[in-house]
PDB file of C-alpha atoms and ligand atoms in Angstrom:
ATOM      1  CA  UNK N   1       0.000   0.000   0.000  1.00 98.00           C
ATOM      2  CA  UNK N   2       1.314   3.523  -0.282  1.00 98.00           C
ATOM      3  CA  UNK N   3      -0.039   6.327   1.479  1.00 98.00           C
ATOM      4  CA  UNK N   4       0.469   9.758   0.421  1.00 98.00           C
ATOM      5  CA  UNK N   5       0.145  13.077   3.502  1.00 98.00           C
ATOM      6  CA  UNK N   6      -0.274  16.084   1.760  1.00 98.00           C
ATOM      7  CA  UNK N   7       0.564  18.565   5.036  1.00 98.00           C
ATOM      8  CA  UNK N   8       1.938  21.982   5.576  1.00 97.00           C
ATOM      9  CA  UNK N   9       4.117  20.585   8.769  1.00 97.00           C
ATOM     10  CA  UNK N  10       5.725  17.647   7.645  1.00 98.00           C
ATOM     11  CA  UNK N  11       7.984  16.888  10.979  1.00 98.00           C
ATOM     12  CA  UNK N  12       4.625  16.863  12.705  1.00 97.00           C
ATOM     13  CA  UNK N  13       3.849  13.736  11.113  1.00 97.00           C
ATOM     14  CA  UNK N  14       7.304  12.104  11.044  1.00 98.00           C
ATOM     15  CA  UNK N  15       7.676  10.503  14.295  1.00 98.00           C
ATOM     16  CA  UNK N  16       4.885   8.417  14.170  1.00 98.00           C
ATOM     17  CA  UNK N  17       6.258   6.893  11.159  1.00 98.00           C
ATOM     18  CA  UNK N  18       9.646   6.230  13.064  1.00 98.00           C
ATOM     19  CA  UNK N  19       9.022   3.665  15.685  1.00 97.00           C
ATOM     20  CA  UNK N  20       6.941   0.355  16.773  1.00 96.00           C
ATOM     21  CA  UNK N  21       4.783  -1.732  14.264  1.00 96.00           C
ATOM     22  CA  UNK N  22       4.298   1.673  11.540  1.00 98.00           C
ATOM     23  CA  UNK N  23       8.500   1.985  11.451  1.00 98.00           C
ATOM     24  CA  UNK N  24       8.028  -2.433  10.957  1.00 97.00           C
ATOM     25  CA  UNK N  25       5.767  -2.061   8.376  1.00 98.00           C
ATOM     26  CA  UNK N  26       7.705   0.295   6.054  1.00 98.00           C
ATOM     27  CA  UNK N  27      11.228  -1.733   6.415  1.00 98.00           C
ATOM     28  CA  UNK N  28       8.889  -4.534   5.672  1.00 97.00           C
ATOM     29  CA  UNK N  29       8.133  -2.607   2.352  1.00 98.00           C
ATOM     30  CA  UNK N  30       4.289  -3.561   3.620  1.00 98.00           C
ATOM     31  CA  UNK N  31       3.136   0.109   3.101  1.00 98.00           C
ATOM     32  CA  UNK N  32       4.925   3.166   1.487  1.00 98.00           C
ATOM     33  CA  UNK N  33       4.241   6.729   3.397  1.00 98.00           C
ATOM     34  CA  UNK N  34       5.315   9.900   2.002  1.00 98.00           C
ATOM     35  CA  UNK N  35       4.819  13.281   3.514  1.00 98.00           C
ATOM     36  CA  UNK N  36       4.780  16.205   1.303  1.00 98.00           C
ATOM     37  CA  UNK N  37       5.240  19.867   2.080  1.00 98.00           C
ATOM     38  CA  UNK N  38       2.010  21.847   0.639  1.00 98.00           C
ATOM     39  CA  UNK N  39       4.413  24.754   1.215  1.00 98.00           C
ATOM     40  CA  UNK N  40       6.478  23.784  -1.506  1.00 98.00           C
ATOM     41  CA  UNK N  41       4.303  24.133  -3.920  1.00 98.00           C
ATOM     42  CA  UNK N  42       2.824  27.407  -3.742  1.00 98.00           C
ATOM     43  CA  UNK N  43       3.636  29.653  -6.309  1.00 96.00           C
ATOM     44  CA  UNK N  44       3.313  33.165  -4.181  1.00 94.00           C
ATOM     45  CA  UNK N  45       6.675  34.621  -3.301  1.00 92.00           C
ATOM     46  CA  UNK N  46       6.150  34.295   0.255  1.00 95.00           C
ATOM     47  CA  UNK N  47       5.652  30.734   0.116  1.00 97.00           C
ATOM     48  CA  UNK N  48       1.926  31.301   1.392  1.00 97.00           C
ATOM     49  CA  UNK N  49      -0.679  28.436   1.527  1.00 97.00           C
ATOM     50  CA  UNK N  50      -3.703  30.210   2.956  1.00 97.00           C
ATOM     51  CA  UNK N  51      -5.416  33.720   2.931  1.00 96.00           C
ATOM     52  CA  UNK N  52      -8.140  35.722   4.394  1.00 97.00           C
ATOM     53  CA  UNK N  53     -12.019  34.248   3.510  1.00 96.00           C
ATOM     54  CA  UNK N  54     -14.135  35.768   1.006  1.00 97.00           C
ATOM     55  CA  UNK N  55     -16.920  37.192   2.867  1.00 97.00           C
ATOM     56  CA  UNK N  56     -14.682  37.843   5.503  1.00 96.00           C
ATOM     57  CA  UNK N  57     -15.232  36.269   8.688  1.00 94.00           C
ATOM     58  CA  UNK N  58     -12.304  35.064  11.362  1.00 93.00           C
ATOM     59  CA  UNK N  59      -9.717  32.885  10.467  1.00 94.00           C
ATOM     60  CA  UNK N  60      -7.487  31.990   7.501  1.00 96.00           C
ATOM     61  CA  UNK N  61      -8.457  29.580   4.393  1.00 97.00           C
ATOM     62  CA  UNK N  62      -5.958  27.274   2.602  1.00 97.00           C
ATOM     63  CA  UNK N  63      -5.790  28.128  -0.837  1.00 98.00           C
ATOM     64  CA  UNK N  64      -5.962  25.672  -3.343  1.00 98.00           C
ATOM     65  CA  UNK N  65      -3.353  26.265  -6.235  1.00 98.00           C
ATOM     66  CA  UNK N  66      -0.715  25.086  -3.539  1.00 98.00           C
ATOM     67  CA  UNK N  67      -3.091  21.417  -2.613  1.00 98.00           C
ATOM     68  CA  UNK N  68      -4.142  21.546  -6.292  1.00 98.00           C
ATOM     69  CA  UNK N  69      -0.371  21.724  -7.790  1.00 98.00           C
ATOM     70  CA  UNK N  70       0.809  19.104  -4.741  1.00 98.00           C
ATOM     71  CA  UNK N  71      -2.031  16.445  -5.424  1.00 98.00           C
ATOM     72  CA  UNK N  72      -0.861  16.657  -9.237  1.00 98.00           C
ATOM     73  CA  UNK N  73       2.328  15.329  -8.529  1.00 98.00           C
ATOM     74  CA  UNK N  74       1.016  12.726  -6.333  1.00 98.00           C
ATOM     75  CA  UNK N  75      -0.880  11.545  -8.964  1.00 97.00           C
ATOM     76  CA  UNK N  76       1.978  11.620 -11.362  1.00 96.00           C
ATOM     77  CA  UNK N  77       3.208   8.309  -9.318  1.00 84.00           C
ATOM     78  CA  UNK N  78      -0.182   6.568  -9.462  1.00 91.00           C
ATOM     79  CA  UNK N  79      -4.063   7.243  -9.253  1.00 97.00           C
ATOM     80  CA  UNK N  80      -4.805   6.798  -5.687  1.00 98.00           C
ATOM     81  CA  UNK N  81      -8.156   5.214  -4.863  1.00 98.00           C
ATOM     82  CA  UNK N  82      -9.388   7.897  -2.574  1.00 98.00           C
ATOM     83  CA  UNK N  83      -8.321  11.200  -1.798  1.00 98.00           C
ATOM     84  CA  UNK N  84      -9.128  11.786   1.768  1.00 99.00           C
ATOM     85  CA  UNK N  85      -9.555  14.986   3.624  1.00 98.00           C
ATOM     86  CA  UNK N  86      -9.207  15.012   7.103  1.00 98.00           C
ATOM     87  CA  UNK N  87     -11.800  16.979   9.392  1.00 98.00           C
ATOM     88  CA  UNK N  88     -13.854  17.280  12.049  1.00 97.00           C
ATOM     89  CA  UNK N  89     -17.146  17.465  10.140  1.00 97.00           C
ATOM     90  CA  UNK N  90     -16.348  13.844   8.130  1.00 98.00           C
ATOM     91  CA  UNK N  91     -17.745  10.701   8.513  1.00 98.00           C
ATOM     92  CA  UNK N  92     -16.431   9.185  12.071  1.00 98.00           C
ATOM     93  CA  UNK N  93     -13.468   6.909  11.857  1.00 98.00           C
ATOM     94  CA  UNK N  94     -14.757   3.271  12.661  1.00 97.00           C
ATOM     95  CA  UNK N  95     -13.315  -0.461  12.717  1.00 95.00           C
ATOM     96  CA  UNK N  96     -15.261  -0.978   9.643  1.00 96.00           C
ATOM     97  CA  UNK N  97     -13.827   2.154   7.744  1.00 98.00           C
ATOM     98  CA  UNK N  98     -10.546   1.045   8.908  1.00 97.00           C
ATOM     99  CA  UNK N  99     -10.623  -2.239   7.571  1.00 96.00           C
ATOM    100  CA  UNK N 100     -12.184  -1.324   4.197  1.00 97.00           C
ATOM    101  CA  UNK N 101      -8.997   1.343   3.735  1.00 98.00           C
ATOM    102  CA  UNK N 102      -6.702  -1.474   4.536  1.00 97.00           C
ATOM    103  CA  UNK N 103      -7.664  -3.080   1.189  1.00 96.00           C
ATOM    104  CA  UNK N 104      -7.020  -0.492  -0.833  1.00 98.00           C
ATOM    105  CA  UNK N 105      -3.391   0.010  -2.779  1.00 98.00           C
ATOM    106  CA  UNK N 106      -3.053   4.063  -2.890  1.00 98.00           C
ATOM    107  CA  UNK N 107      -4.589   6.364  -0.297  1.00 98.00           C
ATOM    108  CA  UNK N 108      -3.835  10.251  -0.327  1.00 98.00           C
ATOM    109  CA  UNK N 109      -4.629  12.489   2.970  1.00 99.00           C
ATOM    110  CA  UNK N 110      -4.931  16.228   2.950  1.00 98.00           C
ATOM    111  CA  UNK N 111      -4.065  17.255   6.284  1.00 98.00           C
ATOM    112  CA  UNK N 112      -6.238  20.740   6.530  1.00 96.00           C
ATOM    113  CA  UNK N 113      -5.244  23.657   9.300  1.00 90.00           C
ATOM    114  CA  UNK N 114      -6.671  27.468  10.000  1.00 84.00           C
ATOM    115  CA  UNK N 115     -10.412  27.247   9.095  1.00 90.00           C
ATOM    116  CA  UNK N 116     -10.055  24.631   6.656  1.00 94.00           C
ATOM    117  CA  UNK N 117      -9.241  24.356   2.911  1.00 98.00           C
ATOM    118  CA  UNK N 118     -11.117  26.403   0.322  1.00 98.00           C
ATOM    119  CA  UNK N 119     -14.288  24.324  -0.685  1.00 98.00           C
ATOM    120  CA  UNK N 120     -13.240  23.599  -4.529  1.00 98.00           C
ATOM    121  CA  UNK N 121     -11.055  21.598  -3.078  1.00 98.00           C
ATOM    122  CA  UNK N 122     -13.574  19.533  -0.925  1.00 98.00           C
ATOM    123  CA  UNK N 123     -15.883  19.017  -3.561  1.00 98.00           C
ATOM    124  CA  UNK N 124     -13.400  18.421  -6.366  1.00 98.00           C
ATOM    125  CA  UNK N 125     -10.490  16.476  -5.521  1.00 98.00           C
ATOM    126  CA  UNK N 126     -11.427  14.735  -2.885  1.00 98.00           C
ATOM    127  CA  UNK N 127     -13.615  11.447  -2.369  1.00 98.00           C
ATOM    128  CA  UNK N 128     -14.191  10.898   1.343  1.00 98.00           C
ATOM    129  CA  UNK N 129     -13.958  12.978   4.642  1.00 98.00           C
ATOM    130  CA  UNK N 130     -12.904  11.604   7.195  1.00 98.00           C
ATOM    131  CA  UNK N 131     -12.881  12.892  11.060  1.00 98.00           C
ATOM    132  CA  UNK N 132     -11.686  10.639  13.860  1.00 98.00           C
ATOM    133  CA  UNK N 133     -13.799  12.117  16.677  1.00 98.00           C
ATOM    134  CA  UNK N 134     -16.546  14.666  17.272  1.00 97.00           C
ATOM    135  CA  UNK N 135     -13.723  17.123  19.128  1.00 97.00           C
ATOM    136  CA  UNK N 136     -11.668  19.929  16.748  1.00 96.00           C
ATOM    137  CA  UNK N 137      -7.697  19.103  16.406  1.00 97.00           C
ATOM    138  CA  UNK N 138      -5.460  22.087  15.614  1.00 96.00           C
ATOM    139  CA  UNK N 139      -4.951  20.847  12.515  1.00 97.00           C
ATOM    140  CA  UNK N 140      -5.706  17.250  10.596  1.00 98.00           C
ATOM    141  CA  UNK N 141      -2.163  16.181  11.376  1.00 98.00           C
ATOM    142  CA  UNK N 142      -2.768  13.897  14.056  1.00 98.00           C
ATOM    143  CA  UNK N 143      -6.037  12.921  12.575  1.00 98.00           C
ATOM    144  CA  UNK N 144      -4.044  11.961   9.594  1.00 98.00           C
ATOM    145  CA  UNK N 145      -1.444   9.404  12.041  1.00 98.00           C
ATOM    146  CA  UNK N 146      -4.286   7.861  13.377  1.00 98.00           C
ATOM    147  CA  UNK N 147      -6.133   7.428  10.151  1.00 98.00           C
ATOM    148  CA  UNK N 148      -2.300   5.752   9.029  1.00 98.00           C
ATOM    149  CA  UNK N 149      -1.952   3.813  11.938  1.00 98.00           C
ATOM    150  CA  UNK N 150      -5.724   1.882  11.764  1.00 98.00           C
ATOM    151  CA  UNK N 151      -4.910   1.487   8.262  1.00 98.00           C
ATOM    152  CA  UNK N 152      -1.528   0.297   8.543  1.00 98.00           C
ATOM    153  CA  UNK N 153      -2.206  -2.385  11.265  1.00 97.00           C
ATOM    154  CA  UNK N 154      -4.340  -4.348   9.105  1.00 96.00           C
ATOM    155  CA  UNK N 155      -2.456  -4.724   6.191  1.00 96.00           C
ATOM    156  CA  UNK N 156      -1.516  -8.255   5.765  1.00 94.00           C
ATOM    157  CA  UNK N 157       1.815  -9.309   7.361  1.00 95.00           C
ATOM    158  CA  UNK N 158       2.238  -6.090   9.769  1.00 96.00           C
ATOM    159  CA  UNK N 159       0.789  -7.864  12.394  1.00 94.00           C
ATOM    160  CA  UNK N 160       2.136 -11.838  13.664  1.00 86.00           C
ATOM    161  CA  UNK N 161      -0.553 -14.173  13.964  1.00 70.00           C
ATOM    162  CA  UNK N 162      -0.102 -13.923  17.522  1.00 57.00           C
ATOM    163  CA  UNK N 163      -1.193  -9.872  18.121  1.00 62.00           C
ATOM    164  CA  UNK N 164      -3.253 -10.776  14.716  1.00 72.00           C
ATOM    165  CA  UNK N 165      -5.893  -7.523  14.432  1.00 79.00           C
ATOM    166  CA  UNK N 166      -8.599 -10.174  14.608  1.00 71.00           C
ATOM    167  CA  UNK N 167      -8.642 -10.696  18.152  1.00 73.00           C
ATOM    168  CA  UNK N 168      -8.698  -6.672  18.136  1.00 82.00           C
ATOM    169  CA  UNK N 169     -12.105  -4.843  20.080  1.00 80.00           C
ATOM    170  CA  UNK N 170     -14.558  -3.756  17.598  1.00 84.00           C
ATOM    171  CA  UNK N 171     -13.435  -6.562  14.958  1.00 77.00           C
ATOM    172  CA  UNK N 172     -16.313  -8.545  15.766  1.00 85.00           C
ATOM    173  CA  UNK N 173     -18.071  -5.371  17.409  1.00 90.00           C
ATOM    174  CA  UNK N 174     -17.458  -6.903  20.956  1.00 94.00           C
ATOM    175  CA  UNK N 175     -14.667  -4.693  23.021  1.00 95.00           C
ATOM    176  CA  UNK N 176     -11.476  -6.930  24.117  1.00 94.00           C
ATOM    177  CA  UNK N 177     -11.715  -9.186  27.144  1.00 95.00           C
ATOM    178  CA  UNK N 178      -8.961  -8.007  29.948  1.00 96.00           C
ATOM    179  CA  UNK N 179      -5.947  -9.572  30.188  1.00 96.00           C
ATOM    180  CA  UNK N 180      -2.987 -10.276  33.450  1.00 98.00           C
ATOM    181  CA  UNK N 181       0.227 -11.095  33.167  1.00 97.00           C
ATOM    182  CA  UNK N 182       3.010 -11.731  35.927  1.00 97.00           C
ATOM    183  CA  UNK N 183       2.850 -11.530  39.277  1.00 98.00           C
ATOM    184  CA  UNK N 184      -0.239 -13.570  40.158  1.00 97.00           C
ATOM    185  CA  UNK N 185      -0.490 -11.582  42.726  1.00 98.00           C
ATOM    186  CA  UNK N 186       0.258  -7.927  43.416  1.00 98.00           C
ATOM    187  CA  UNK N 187       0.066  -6.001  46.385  1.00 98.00           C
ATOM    188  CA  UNK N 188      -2.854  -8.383  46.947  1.00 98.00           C
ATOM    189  CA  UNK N 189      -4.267  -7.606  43.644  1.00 98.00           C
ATOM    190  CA  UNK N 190      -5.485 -11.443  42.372  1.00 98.00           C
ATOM    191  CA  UNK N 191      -5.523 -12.656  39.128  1.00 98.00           C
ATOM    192  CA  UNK N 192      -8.782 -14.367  37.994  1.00 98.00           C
ATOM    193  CA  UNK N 193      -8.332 -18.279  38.816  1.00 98.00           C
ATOM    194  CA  UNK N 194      -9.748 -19.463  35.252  1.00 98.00           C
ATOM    195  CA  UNK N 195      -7.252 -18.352  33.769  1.00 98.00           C
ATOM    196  CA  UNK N 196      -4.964 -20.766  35.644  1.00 98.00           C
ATOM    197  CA  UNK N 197      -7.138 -24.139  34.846  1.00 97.00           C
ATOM    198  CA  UNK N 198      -5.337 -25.065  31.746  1.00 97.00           C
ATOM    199  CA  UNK N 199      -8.633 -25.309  30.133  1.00 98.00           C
ATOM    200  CA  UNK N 200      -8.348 -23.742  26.457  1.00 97.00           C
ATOM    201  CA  UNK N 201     -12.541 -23.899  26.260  1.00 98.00           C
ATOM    202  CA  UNK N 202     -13.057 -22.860  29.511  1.00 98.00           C
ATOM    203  CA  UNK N 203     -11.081 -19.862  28.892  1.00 98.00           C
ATOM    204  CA  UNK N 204     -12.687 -18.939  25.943  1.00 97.00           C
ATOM    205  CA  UNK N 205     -15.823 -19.115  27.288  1.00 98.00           C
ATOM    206  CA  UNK N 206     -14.680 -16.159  29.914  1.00 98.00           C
ATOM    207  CA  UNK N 207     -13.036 -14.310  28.001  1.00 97.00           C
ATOM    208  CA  UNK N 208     -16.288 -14.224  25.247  1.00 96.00           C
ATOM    209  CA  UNK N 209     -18.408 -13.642  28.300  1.00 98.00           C
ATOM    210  CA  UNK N 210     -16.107 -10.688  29.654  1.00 98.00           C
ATOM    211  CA  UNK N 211     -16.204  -9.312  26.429  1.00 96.00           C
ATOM    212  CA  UNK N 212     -19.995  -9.276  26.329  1.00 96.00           C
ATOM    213  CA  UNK N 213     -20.121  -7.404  29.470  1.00 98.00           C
ATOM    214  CA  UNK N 214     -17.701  -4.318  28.537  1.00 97.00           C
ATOM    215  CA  UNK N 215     -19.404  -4.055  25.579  1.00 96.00           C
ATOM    216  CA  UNK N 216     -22.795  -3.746  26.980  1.00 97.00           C
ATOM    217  CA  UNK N 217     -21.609  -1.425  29.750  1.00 98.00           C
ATOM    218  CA  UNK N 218     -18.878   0.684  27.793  1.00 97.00           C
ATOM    219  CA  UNK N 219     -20.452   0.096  24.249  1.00 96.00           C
ATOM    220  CA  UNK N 220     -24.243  -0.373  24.402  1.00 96.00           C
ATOM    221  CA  UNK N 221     -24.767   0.392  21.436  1.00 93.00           C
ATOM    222  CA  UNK N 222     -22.982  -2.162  19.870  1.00 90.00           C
ATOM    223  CA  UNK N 223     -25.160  -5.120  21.309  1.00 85.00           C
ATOM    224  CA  UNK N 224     -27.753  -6.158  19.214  1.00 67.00           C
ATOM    225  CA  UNK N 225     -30.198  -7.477  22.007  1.00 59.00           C
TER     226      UNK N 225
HETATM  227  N1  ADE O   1      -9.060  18.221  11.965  1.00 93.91           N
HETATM  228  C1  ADE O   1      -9.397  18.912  13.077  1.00 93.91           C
HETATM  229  N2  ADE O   1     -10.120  18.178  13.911  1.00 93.91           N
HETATM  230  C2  ADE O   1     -10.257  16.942  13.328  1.00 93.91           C
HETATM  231  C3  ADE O   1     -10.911  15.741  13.696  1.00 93.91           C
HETATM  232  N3  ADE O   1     -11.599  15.633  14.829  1.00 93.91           N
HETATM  233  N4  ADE O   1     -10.836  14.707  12.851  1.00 93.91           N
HETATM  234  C4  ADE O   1     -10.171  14.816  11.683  1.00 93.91           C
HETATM  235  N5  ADE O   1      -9.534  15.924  11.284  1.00 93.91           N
HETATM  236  C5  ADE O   1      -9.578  16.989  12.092  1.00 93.91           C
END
């Protein structure tokens, strides 16, 4: 997969990129991630990539020459299957958005700041908003590593078997069970005794059954009685 960040602060974005199961997955040559500087691609001689809003009003707009000329040479690599602009009014990241991105081979993110980008570029260039939460970011930076990192994490081979994304909460809309690991016992803290019995089924069968109860406490909407 390659995933193209169209951004105006690049470093923002880099460190994500740099470390745990993302850094794995590029040296894997599993996914591809470039960042690219809107900046450089603005013609003014300032190097500007916003301005005042037509109709006036608070806060800057991002023009879009600058997106316009930077998405152009994106798309001189390859056609990406969906331009996506991060924001807060977009459709709310899910599991099941997640995993349909994951099967896709070339996904571009506009990373928008100030009071946005200018409309034409909303309703020309790209194909899906996204937002990951009904809260406003300073920018869609971060909204942008998180979109990367659900995406990323699915992708075939990023993942062993053993943290496989299947036993992940939300695949099967049920939250994850809890898990323990050494001591057995902490400062009197206990571990629960099933999962001691050696029993595979057993265990199972708690761990399905914890699930079911975070869910319909933390989740309710997610259980379908
Ligand atoms: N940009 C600012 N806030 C955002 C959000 N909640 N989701 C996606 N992009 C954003």
């Amino acid at each position: 997969m390659k995933i193209d960040i169209l951004t105006i602060h690049p470093q923002l974005l880099q460190s994500p990129f740099e470390h745990s199961i993302l850094k794995r997955a590029i040296d894997k040559n599993l996914v591809d991630v470039k960042l690219w500087d809107i900046r450089k691609f603005s013609t003014h001689k300032q190097k500007s990539v916003d301005d005042y809003a037509f109709g006036g009003g608070a806060g800057m707009v991002m023009m879009i020459e600058p997106i316009d000329n930077c998405l152009q040479e994106v798309k001189k690599e390859n056609q990406p299957d969906e331009v996506i602009y991060l924001t807060p009014d977009g459709e709310v990241l899910s599991q099941k958005l997640a995993n349909h991105l994951s099967t896709l081979k070339h996904i571009v993110m506009i990373c928008g700041h100030y009071k946005g980008v200018d409309q034409r570029v909303r309703d020309n260039f790209v194909t899906r908003e996204v937002s990951i939460g009904d809260y406003v970011l300073s920018g869609g930076e971060l909204a942008a590593a998180v979109l990367s990192d659900a995406i990323i994490r699915l992708i075939p081979g990023v993942l062993s078997d053993e943290t496989s994304a299947l036993t992940d909460s939300f695949q099967d809309d049920l939250l994850a069970p809890p898990v323990y690991t050494r001591p057995m016992e902490y400062k009197g803290l206990k571990v629960p005794e099933v999962l001691f019995c050696g029993d595979h089924k057993k265990i199972e069968e708690w761990r399905h059954q914890q699930s079911l109860e975070r869910t319909k406490k933390l989740r309710p909407h997610l259980t379908k009685e």
